[in-house]
């Protein structure tokens, strides 16, 4: 069925015990068995829980994948995916990942024997040069955070297939409503459900969706063995959030474009990064592989002082990490989400001290614009 119908119904049959239309929160650690080896499909809630199972089924459908797995956070999801690899394996990763992902790779997984090379995945020649005989995965985000660079997913998938490496895509920024990497040839999709999927800034979670049955069996094993599962209440919150994903994303998109256009014309703003603007260098590619541009954008104020003034002066926009909630959040990547990235690398990526990121919410857009205008007037 259509995306919105799936979002509301897949995995969410009326409760077989009571007819409840909403999947109940099965807040239980274990399930009573009738006799040895005879149970109703659930034994212990780390292995499987009906609320989590409903969410996993739902998210798989939305990404048009066969298997879904829900984790305690986006980072737990990424860590579980990386557990598919072993000592000596090499991963080529996008050069502009979420700072926490970079930290996991460099400060945790490198010590466990994986190696990483970072490449600009918008330039697939760079990726190809980075491949080695022991490369097992190409891992990327598109659009990137916060400068919104776009990787051609279909071309990246062709390259990955040619070199027999797994293509993993963090699809947090777009959500499956605007971009479905599996349909473009990716092998694994990852989400921080903390963001658009939950959508209400009231839960931390992660998800992995994939098609390959063998990889899925290994990931299911890792999910149970390592145990970083999403709890029943948090699973329920994401299920509830996802029901309105389509309408929320439409509004994020309308508001995002309106704010981007306004800032682009603003005399105090030097540059705006938003794939929905024709001035974005990859606007055509964005239109090809995404059905909208969403609510994430960044803009250049010119200096740390200017950025500080804007962030201190906003009233409606909240100064906070995270993104993808109904409320507009504003942040300073250089000292917040990307503080872990070395300063020279940040400069190279365009994450300057004057860069401000906005997760445009679904409030009345005139109010968001008025707030930004009064803050920019203080520069
Ligand atoms: C693109 C992206 N991936 C992964 C994560 C990590 O997710 P979580 O904070 O749910 O662990 C984030 C968090 O901001 C993110 O922005």
Tab-separated table of C-alpha atoms and ligand atoms in Angstrom:
chain	number	residue	atom	x	y	z
A	1	UNK	CA	0.000	0.000	0.000
A	2	UNK	CA	1.015	3.647	0.045
A	3	UNK	CA	3.578	5.015	2.470
A	4	UNK	CA	1.112	6.703	4.839
A	5	UNK	CA	-1.112	3.632	4.958
A	6	UNK	CA	1.863	1.411	5.706
A	7	UNK	CA	3.081	3.820	8.385
A	8	UNK	CA	-0.237	3.519	10.187
A	9	UNK	CA	-0.989	-0.164	9.658
A	10	UNK	CA	1.993	-2.429	8.989
A	11	UNK	CA	2.853	-4.522	12.047
A	12	UNK	CA	-0.094	-2.990	13.861
A	13	UNK	CA	-2.912	-5.493	13.674
A	14	UNK	CA	-5.462	-5.085	16.486
A	15	UNK	CA	-4.129	-6.787	19.620
A	16	UNK	CA	-5.076	-10.480	19.389
A	17	UNK	CA	-5.831	-10.691	23.121
A	18	UNK	CA	-8.124	-7.637	23.478
A	19	UNK	CA	-8.727	-6.028	20.095
A	20	UNK	CA	-6.896	-2.861	21.178
A	21	UNK	CA	-6.326	-0.843	18.002
A	22	UNK	CA	-2.986	0.441	19.260
A	23	UNK	CA	-0.182	-2.072	19.786
A	24	UNK	CA	0.103	-2.373	23.580
A	25	UNK	CA	3.301	-1.661	25.481
A	26	UNK	CA	4.302	-5.197	26.433
A	27	UNK	CA	6.247	-4.099	29.494
A	28	UNK	CA	7.449	-7.540	30.431
A	29	UNK	CA	10.840	-9.192	30.684
A	30	UNK	CA	9.700	-12.756	30.105
A	31	UNK	CA	6.840	-14.848	28.701
A	32	UNK	CA	5.282	-17.877	30.369
A	33	UNK	CA	5.662	-21.104	28.415
A	34	UNK	CA	2.964	-23.809	28.413
A	35	UNK	CA	5.444	-26.644	28.582
A	36	UNK	CA	9.052	-27.228	27.619
A	37	UNK	CA	9.600	-25.846	24.126
A	38	UNK	CA	5.951	-24.698	23.714
A	39	UNK	CA	5.344	-20.944	23.731
A	40	UNK	CA	3.534	-18.242	21.755
A	41	UNK	CA	6.631	-17.051	19.868
A	42	UNK	CA	8.157	-15.037	22.689
A	43	UNK	CA	10.466	-16.352	25.412
A	44	UNK	CA	12.599	-13.535	26.785
A	45	UNK	CA	12.233	-9.831	25.983
A	46	UNK	CA	15.857	-9.156	24.976
A	47	UNK	CA	15.462	-11.730	22.212
A	48	UNK	CA	12.063	-10.497	21.134
A	49	UNK	CA	9.173	-8.386	22.437
A	50	UNK	CA	5.827	-7.864	20.667
A	51	UNK	CA	5.940	-4.038	20.846
A	52	UNK	CA	9.464	-3.960	19.459
A	53	UNK	CA	8.558	-6.594	16.859
A	54	UNK	CA	5.671	-4.403	15.640
A	55	UNK	CA	8.031	-1.452	15.227
A	56	UNK	CA	10.685	-3.557	13.483
A	57	UNK	CA	8.103	-4.851	11.032
A	58	UNK	CA	6.771	-1.340	10.433
A	59	UNK	CA	10.161	0.288	9.825
A	60	UNK	CA	11.191	-2.507	7.459
A	61	UNK	CA	8.050	-1.817	5.408
A	62	UNK	CA	8.663	1.935	5.293
A	63	UNK	CA	12.221	1.486	4.017
A	64	UNK	CA	10.889	-1.160	1.592
A	65	UNK	CA	13.186	-3.722	3.226
A	66	UNK	CA	12.549	-7.262	4.450
A	67	UNK	CA	14.045	-7.147	7.947
A	68	UNK	CA	14.097	-4.477	10.658
A	69	UNK	CA	15.866	-4.320	14.021
A	70	UNK	CA	15.397	-1.714	16.729
A	71	UNK	CA	18.199	-0.655	19.062
A	72	UNK	CA	18.653	1.416	22.200
A	73	UNK	CA	20.048	4.368	20.231
A	74	UNK	CA	21.293	5.280	16.775
A	75	UNK	CA	24.826	4.658	18.017
A	76	UNK	CA	23.851	1.200	19.291
A	77	UNK	CA	22.424	0.461	15.836
A	78	UNK	CA	25.650	1.560	14.129
A	79	UNK	CA	27.734	-0.426	16.618
A	80	UNK	CA	25.637	-3.547	15.950
A	81	UNK	CA	26.163	-3.136	12.192
A	82	UNK	CA	29.909	-2.780	12.720
A	83	UNK	CA	29.843	-5.987	14.791
A	84	UNK	CA	29.181	-7.790	11.491
A	85	UNK	CA	32.892	-7.242	10.748
A	86	UNK	CA	35.990	-8.743	12.306
A	87	UNK	CA	39.571	-7.858	13.192
A	88	UNK	CA	41.491	-6.833	10.078
A	89	UNK	CA	38.432	-5.674	8.114
A	90	UNK	CA	38.570	-2.245	6.522
A	91	UNK	CA	35.731	0.227	6.120
A	92	UNK	CA	35.602	3.217	3.789
A	93	UNK	CA	33.462	5.882	5.424
A	94	UNK	CA	32.157	9.269	4.382
A	95	UNK	CA	34.468	12.099	5.434
A	96	UNK	CA	31.663	14.071	7.006
A	97	UNK	CA	29.788	11.734	9.325
A	98	UNK	CA	27.847	12.594	12.453
A	99	UNK	CA	30.548	13.336	15.070
A	100	UNK	CA	29.411	10.489	17.322
A	101	UNK	CA	29.814	7.985	14.492
A	102	UNK	CA	33.329	9.257	13.821
A	103	UNK	CA	34.054	8.939	17.564
A	104	UNK	CA	32.774	5.332	17.627
A	105	UNK	CA	34.921	4.429	14.632
A	106	UNK	CA	38.092	6.177	15.805
A	107	UNK	CA	37.982	5.806	19.572
A	108	UNK	CA	36.276	2.441	20.025
A	109	UNK	CA	36.265	0.268	16.908
A	110	UNK	CA	39.795	1.057	15.748
A	111	UNK	CA	41.009	-0.371	19.074
A	112	UNK	CA	38.973	-3.505	18.367
A	113	UNK	CA	40.855	-4.146	15.134
A	114	UNK	CA	38.737	-2.508	12.412
A	115	UNK	CA	40.392	0.100	10.217
A	116	UNK	CA	38.781	3.107	8.563
A	117	UNK	CA	39.607	5.362	5.651
A	118	UNK	CA	37.557	8.517	5.162
A	119	UNK	CA	36.673	9.679	1.676
A	120	UNK	CA	34.441	12.269	0.093
A	121	UNK	CA	31.637	9.973	-1.040
A	122	UNK	CA	30.324	12.682	-3.392
A	123	UNK	CA	33.462	11.942	-5.437
A	124	UNK	CA	33.235	8.220	-6.052
A	125	UNK	CA	36.734	8.188	-7.613
A	126	UNK	CA	37.990	9.050	-4.119
A	127	UNK	CA	36.037	6.136	-2.679
A	128	UNK	CA	37.376	3.773	-5.305
A	129	UNK	CA	40.946	4.853	-4.529
A	130	UNK	CA	40.325	4.186	-0.819
A	131	UNK	CA	39.168	0.592	-1.397
A	132	UNK	CA	41.628	-2.128	-0.361
A	133	UNK	CA	41.483	-5.895	-0.748
A	134	UNK	CA	40.215	-6.151	2.869
A	135	UNK	CA	37.509	-3.447	2.493
A	136	UNK	CA	34.177	-4.870	3.585
A	137	UNK	CA	31.929	-1.843	3.814
A	138	UNK	CA	31.222	1.579	2.362
A	139	UNK	CA	29.457	3.606	5.053
A	140	UNK	CA	27.940	7.011	4.381
A	141	UNK	CA	25.370	9.659	5.227
A	142	UNK	CA	23.518	11.632	2.594
A	143	UNK	CA	22.829	14.503	2.934
A	144	UNK	CA	25.736	15.046	5.315
A	145	UNK	CA	25.500	16.802	8.615
A	146	UNK	CA	25.571	19.819	8.643
A	147	UNK	CA	26.729	20.984	5.198
A	148	UNK	CA	24.213	18.863	3.293
A	149	UNK	CA	26.515	17.254	0.722
A	150	UNK	CA	24.821	14.586	-1.353
A	151	UNK	CA	26.166	11.231	-2.484
A	152	UNK	CA	24.758	9.608	-5.613
A	153	UNK	CA	23.326	6.490	-3.951
A	154	UNK	CA	22.653	4.483	-7.113
A	155	UNK	CA	26.220	5.091	-8.334
A	156	UNK	CA	27.675	4.303	-4.886
A	157	UNK	CA	25.677	1.058	-4.835
A	158	UNK	CA	27.024	0.083	-8.280
A	159	UNK	CA	30.581	0.727	-7.110
A	160	UNK	CA	30.047	-1.203	-3.877
A	161	UNK	CA	28.673	-4.165	-5.820
A	162	UNK	CA	31.596	-4.081	-8.238
A	163	UNK	CA	34.050	-4.313	-5.312
A	164	UNK	CA	31.803	-6.697	-3.334
A	165	UNK	CA	31.567	-4.435	-0.316
A	166	UNK	CA	28.417	-3.826	1.700
A	167	UNK	CA	26.880	-0.360	1.272
A	168	UNK	CA	25.502	1.058	4.533
A	169	UNK	CA	23.591	4.334	4.529
A	170	UNK	CA	22.578	6.383	7.554
A	171	UNK	CA	19.195	7.714	6.401
A	172	UNK	CA	18.394	9.688	9.557
A	173	UNK	CA	18.258	13.118	7.894
A	174	UNK	CA	15.754	12.247	5.174
A	175	UNK	CA	13.677	9.470	6.768
A	176	UNK	CA	12.207	6.830	4.453
A	177	UNK	CA	9.527	9.339	3.485
A	178	UNK	CA	11.961	11.323	1.330
A	179	UNK	CA	14.700	8.798	0.537
A	180	UNK	CA	14.846	5.000	0.421
A	181	UNK	CA	18.446	3.839	-0.047
A	182	UNK	CA	17.556	0.122	-0.314
A	183	UNK	CA	15.517	0.881	-3.438
A	184	UNK	CA	18.603	2.594	-4.882
A	185	UNK	CA	20.808	-0.448	-4.255
A	186	UNK	CA	22.126	-0.001	-0.687
A	187	UNK	CA	22.437	-3.118	1.488
A	188	UNK	CA	21.860	-1.689	4.964
A	189	UNK	CA	19.931	1.364	6.151
A	190	UNK	CA	20.521	2.837	9.588
A	191	UNK	CA	18.471	5.342	11.553
A	192	UNK	CA	18.700	7.284	14.710
A	193	UNK	CA	14.960	6.965	15.434
A	194	UNK	CA	15.579	9.697	18.012
A	195	UNK	CA	15.103	12.110	15.101
A	196	UNK	CA	12.352	12.193	12.449
A	197	UNK	CA	10.978	8.675	12.961
A	198	UNK	CA	10.032	9.342	16.561
A	199	UNK	CA	9.668	13.010	15.748
A	200	UNK	CA	8.685	14.365	19.155
A	201	UNK	CA	12.040	14.701	20.946
A	202	UNK	CA	10.949	12.318	23.672
A	203	UNK	CA	12.940	9.159	23.081
A	204	UNK	CA	16.353	7.887	22.012
A	205	UNK	CA	16.510	4.901	19.677
A	206	UNK	CA	18.002	3.389	16.563
A	207	UNK	CA	17.093	1.006	13.763
A	208	UNK	CA	18.680	-1.080	11.024
A	209	UNK	CA	16.801	-2.276	7.948
A	210	UNK	CA	18.106	-4.664	5.310
A	211	UNK	CA	17.092	-7.236	2.693
A	212	UNK	CA	19.707	-9.962	2.770
A	213	UNK	CA	18.507	-12.928	4.865
A	214	UNK	CA	21.992	-14.058	5.855
A	215	UNK	CA	23.102	-10.604	7.007
A	216	UNK	CA	19.766	-10.217	8.812
A	217	UNK	CA	20.254	-13.502	10.668
A	218	UNK	CA	23.694	-12.369	11.794
A	219	UNK	CA	22.367	-8.988	12.897
A	220	UNK	CA	19.531	-10.623	14.819
A	221	UNK	CA	22.104	-12.790	16.552
A	222	UNK	CA	24.190	-9.703	17.429
A	223	UNK	CA	21.100	-7.818	18.643
A	224	UNK	CA	20.283	-10.608	21.068
A	225	UNK	CA	23.853	-11.490	21.990
A	226	UNK	CA	25.029	-7.912	22.652
A	227	UNK	CA	21.608	-6.846	23.921
A	228	UNK	CA	21.400	-3.125	23.014
A	229	UNK	CA	17.678	-3.429	22.293
A	230	UNK	CA	15.000	-0.744	22.235
A	231	UNK	CA	12.684	-1.113	25.226
A	232	UNK	CA	8.930	-1.605	24.825
A	233	UNK	CA	7.892	1.903	25.844
A	234	UNK	CA	10.412	3.553	23.530
A	235	UNK	CA	9.365	1.188	20.732
A	236	UNK	CA	5.775	2.265	21.307
A	237	UNK	CA	6.742	5.954	21.168
A	238	UNK	CA	8.445	5.454	17.795
A	239	UNK	CA	5.455	3.473	16.477
A	240	UNK	CA	3.220	6.331	17.534
A	241	UNK	CA	5.540	8.914	15.981
A	242	UNK	CA	5.810	7.087	12.684
A	243	UNK	CA	2.043	7.218	12.149
A	244	UNK	CA	2.370	10.936	11.409
A	245	UNK	CA	5.741	10.768	9.650
A	246	UNK	CA	4.305	11.571	6.220
A	247	UNK	CA	2.412	14.686	7.308
A	248	UNK	CA	5.247	15.868	9.513
A	249	UNK	CA	7.841	15.456	6.764
A	250	UNK	CA	5.673	17.385	4.298
A	251	UNK	CA	5.508	20.268	6.736
A	252	UNK	CA	9.226	20.078	7.616
A	253	UNK	CA	9.883	20.312	3.895
A	254	UNK	CA	7.643	23.334	3.289
A	255	UNK	CA	9.040	25.126	6.340
A	256	UNK	CA	12.637	24.119	5.544
A	257	UNK	CA	12.425	25.538	2.030
A	258	UNK	CA	10.781	28.752	3.227
A	259	UNK	CA	13.452	29.330	5.890
A	260	UNK	CA	16.260	28.451	3.445
A	261	UNK	CA	14.929	30.898	0.835
A	262	UNK	CA	14.525	33.625	3.413
A	263	UNK	CA	18.031	33.171	4.814
A	264	UNK	CA	19.548	33.039	1.332
A	265	UNK	CA	18.151	36.506	0.646
A	266	UNK	CA	19.173	37.866	4.071
A	267	UNK	CA	22.004	40.448	3.996
A	268	UNK	CA	23.627	39.106	7.191
A	269	UNK	CA	23.797	35.518	5.933
A	270	UNK	CA	26.803	34.615	3.814
A	271	UNK	CA	25.742	31.185	2.616
A	272	UNK	CA	22.917	28.676	3.047
A	273	UNK	CA	23.298	24.905	2.772
A	274	UNK	CA	19.980	23.310	1.768
A	275	UNK	CA	19.542	20.774	-1.060
A	276	UNK	CA	16.142	22.195	-2.015
A	277	UNK	CA	17.700	25.491	-3.142
A	278	UNK	CA	18.685	25.710	-6.826
A	279	UNK	CA	21.971	27.262	-5.598
A	280	UNK	CA	22.911	23.952	-3.906
A	281	UNK	CA	25.662	22.427	-6.076
A	282	UNK	CA	23.893	19.051	-6.113
A	283	UNK	CA	20.309	20.286	-6.406
A	284	UNK	CA	19.635	18.144	-9.491
A	285	UNK	CA	20.989	14.977	-7.862
A	286	UNK	CA	18.923	15.772	-4.754
A	287	UNK	CA	15.783	15.982	-6.903
A	288	UNK	CA	16.655	12.676	-8.538
A	289	UNK	CA	17.083	10.570	-5.417
A	290	UNK	CA	15.051	12.420	-2.775
A	291	UNK	CA	11.368	13.300	-3.020
A	292	UNK	CA	11.827	16.302	-0.715
A	293	UNK	CA	14.612	18.184	1.020
A	294	UNK	CA	13.361	17.982	4.588
A	295	UNK	CA	13.914	20.341	7.466
A	296	UNK	CA	17.695	20.391	7.975
A	297	UNK	CA	19.765	23.345	6.859
A	298	UNK	CA	22.856	25.250	7.859
A	299	UNK	CA	23.928	28.834	7.278
A	300	UNK	CA	27.129	30.821	7.555
A	301	UNK	CA	27.162	33.884	9.797
A	302	UNK	CA	30.830	34.723	9.167
A	303	UNK	CA	32.329	34.377	12.645
A	304	UNK	CA	32.078	32.666	16.013
A	305	UNK	CA	30.943	35.985	17.512
A	306	UNK	CA	28.094	36.293	15.009
A	307	UNK	CA	27.045	32.676	15.537
A	308	UNK	CA	27.120	33.188	19.313
A	309	UNK	CA	24.944	36.308	19.000
A	310	UNK	CA	22.336	34.527	16.858
A	311	UNK	CA	22.231	31.497	19.161
A	312	UNK	CA	21.871	33.698	22.251
A	313	UNK	CA	19.199	35.886	20.712
A	314	UNK	CA	16.712	33.336	19.361
A	315	UNK	CA	13.554	32.935	21.421
A	316	UNK	CA	11.324	30.453	19.607
A	317	UNK	CA	14.167	28.332	18.225
A	318	UNK	CA	15.734	26.287	21.020
A	319	UNK	CA	19.500	26.010	21.337
A	320	UNK	CA	19.923	22.248	21.571
A	321	UNK	CA	21.612	19.220	20.055
A	322	UNK	CA	19.470	16.718	18.139
A	323	UNK	CA	17.095	17.267	15.246
A	324	UNK	CA	13.964	15.992	13.588
A	325	UNK	CA	11.461	16.948	16.283
A	326	UNK	CA	8.324	19.019	15.805
A	327	UNK	CA	10.011	22.001	17.443
A	328	UNK	CA	12.717	24.082	15.764
A	329	UNK	CA	16.175	23.412	17.178
A	330	UNK	CA	19.236	25.508	16.469
A	331	UNK	CA	22.817	24.516	17.144
A	332	UNK	CA	26.486	25.267	16.613
A	333	UNK	CA	28.122	22.229	14.963
A	334	UNK	CA	31.745	23.303	15.612
A	335	UNK	CA	31.312	23.256	19.397
A	336	UNK	CA	28.378	20.865	19.720
A	337	UNK	CA	27.725	17.912	17.372
A	338	UNK	CA	31.133	18.079	15.651
A	339	UNK	CA	33.376	19.119	18.560
A	340	UNK	CA	35.094	15.712	18.336
A	341	UNK	CA	36.205	16.393	14.738
A	342	UNK	CA	39.726	17.938	14.688
A	343	UNK	CA	39.621	21.722	13.912
A	344	UNK	CA	41.632	21.445	10.645
A	345	UNK	CA	39.260	18.732	9.424
A	346	UNK	CA	36.248	20.861	10.370
A	347	UNK	CA	37.631	23.772	8.353
A	348	UNK	CA	38.174	21.492	5.368
A	349	UNK	CA	34.571	20.285	5.564
A	350	UNK	CA	33.151	23.795	5.796
A	351	UNK	CA	32.133	23.389	9.439
A	352	UNK	CA	33.403	26.832	10.323
A	353	UNK	CA	33.063	28.612	13.665
A	354	UNK	CA	30.400	30.805	12.079
A	355	UNK	CA	28.211	27.951	10.873
A	356	UNK	CA	24.782	27.571	12.473
A	357	UNK	CA	22.551	24.533	11.926
A	358	UNK	CA	18.770	24.540	12.115
A	359	UNK	CA	16.396	21.629	12.392
A	360	UNK	CA	13.331	23.452	11.116
A	361	UNK	CA	10.269	22.309	13.029
A	362	UNK	CA	6.610	22.298	12.060
A	363	UNK	CA	5.548	25.478	13.836
A	364	UNK	CA	4.055	28.350	11.798
A	365	UNK	CA	6.933	29.211	9.522
A	366	UNK	CA	6.340	32.981	9.799
A	367	UNK	CA	7.108	32.698	13.512
A	368	UNK	CA	10.360	30.826	12.859
A	369	UNK	CA	11.425	33.414	10.280
A	370	UNK	CA	10.506	36.352	12.544
A	371	UNK	CA	12.565	34.809	15.333
A	372	UNK	CA	15.605	34.290	13.093
A	373	UNK	CA	15.277	37.840	11.719
A	374	UNK	CA	15.298	39.428	15.164
A	375	UNK	CA	18.323	37.307	16.139
A	376	UNK	CA	20.214	38.147	12.921
A	377	UNK	CA	19.463	41.840	13.440
A	378	UNK	CA	21.680	41.708	16.548
A	379	UNK	CA	24.813	40.792	14.555
B	1	LIG	C1	22.936	11.239	11.287
B	1	LIG	C2	22.994	10.657	12.667
B	1	LIG	N1	23.263	9.363	12.822
B	1	LIG	C3	23.326	8.786	14.051
B	1	LIG	C4	23.137	9.536	15.194
B	1	LIG	C5	23.236	8.878	16.542
B	1	LIG	O1	21.972	8.604	17.035
B	1	LIG	P1	21.593	8.555	18.600
B	1	LIG	O2	21.844	9.914	19.162
B	1	LIG	O3	20.164	8.136	18.593
B	1	LIG	O4	22.483	7.527	19.231
B	1	LIG	C6	22.839	10.893	15.077
B	1	LIG	C7	22.624	11.709	16.291
B	1	LIG	O5	22.561	12.904	16.261
B	1	LIG	C8	22.773	11.467	13.779
B	1	LIG	O6	22.515	12.778	13.610
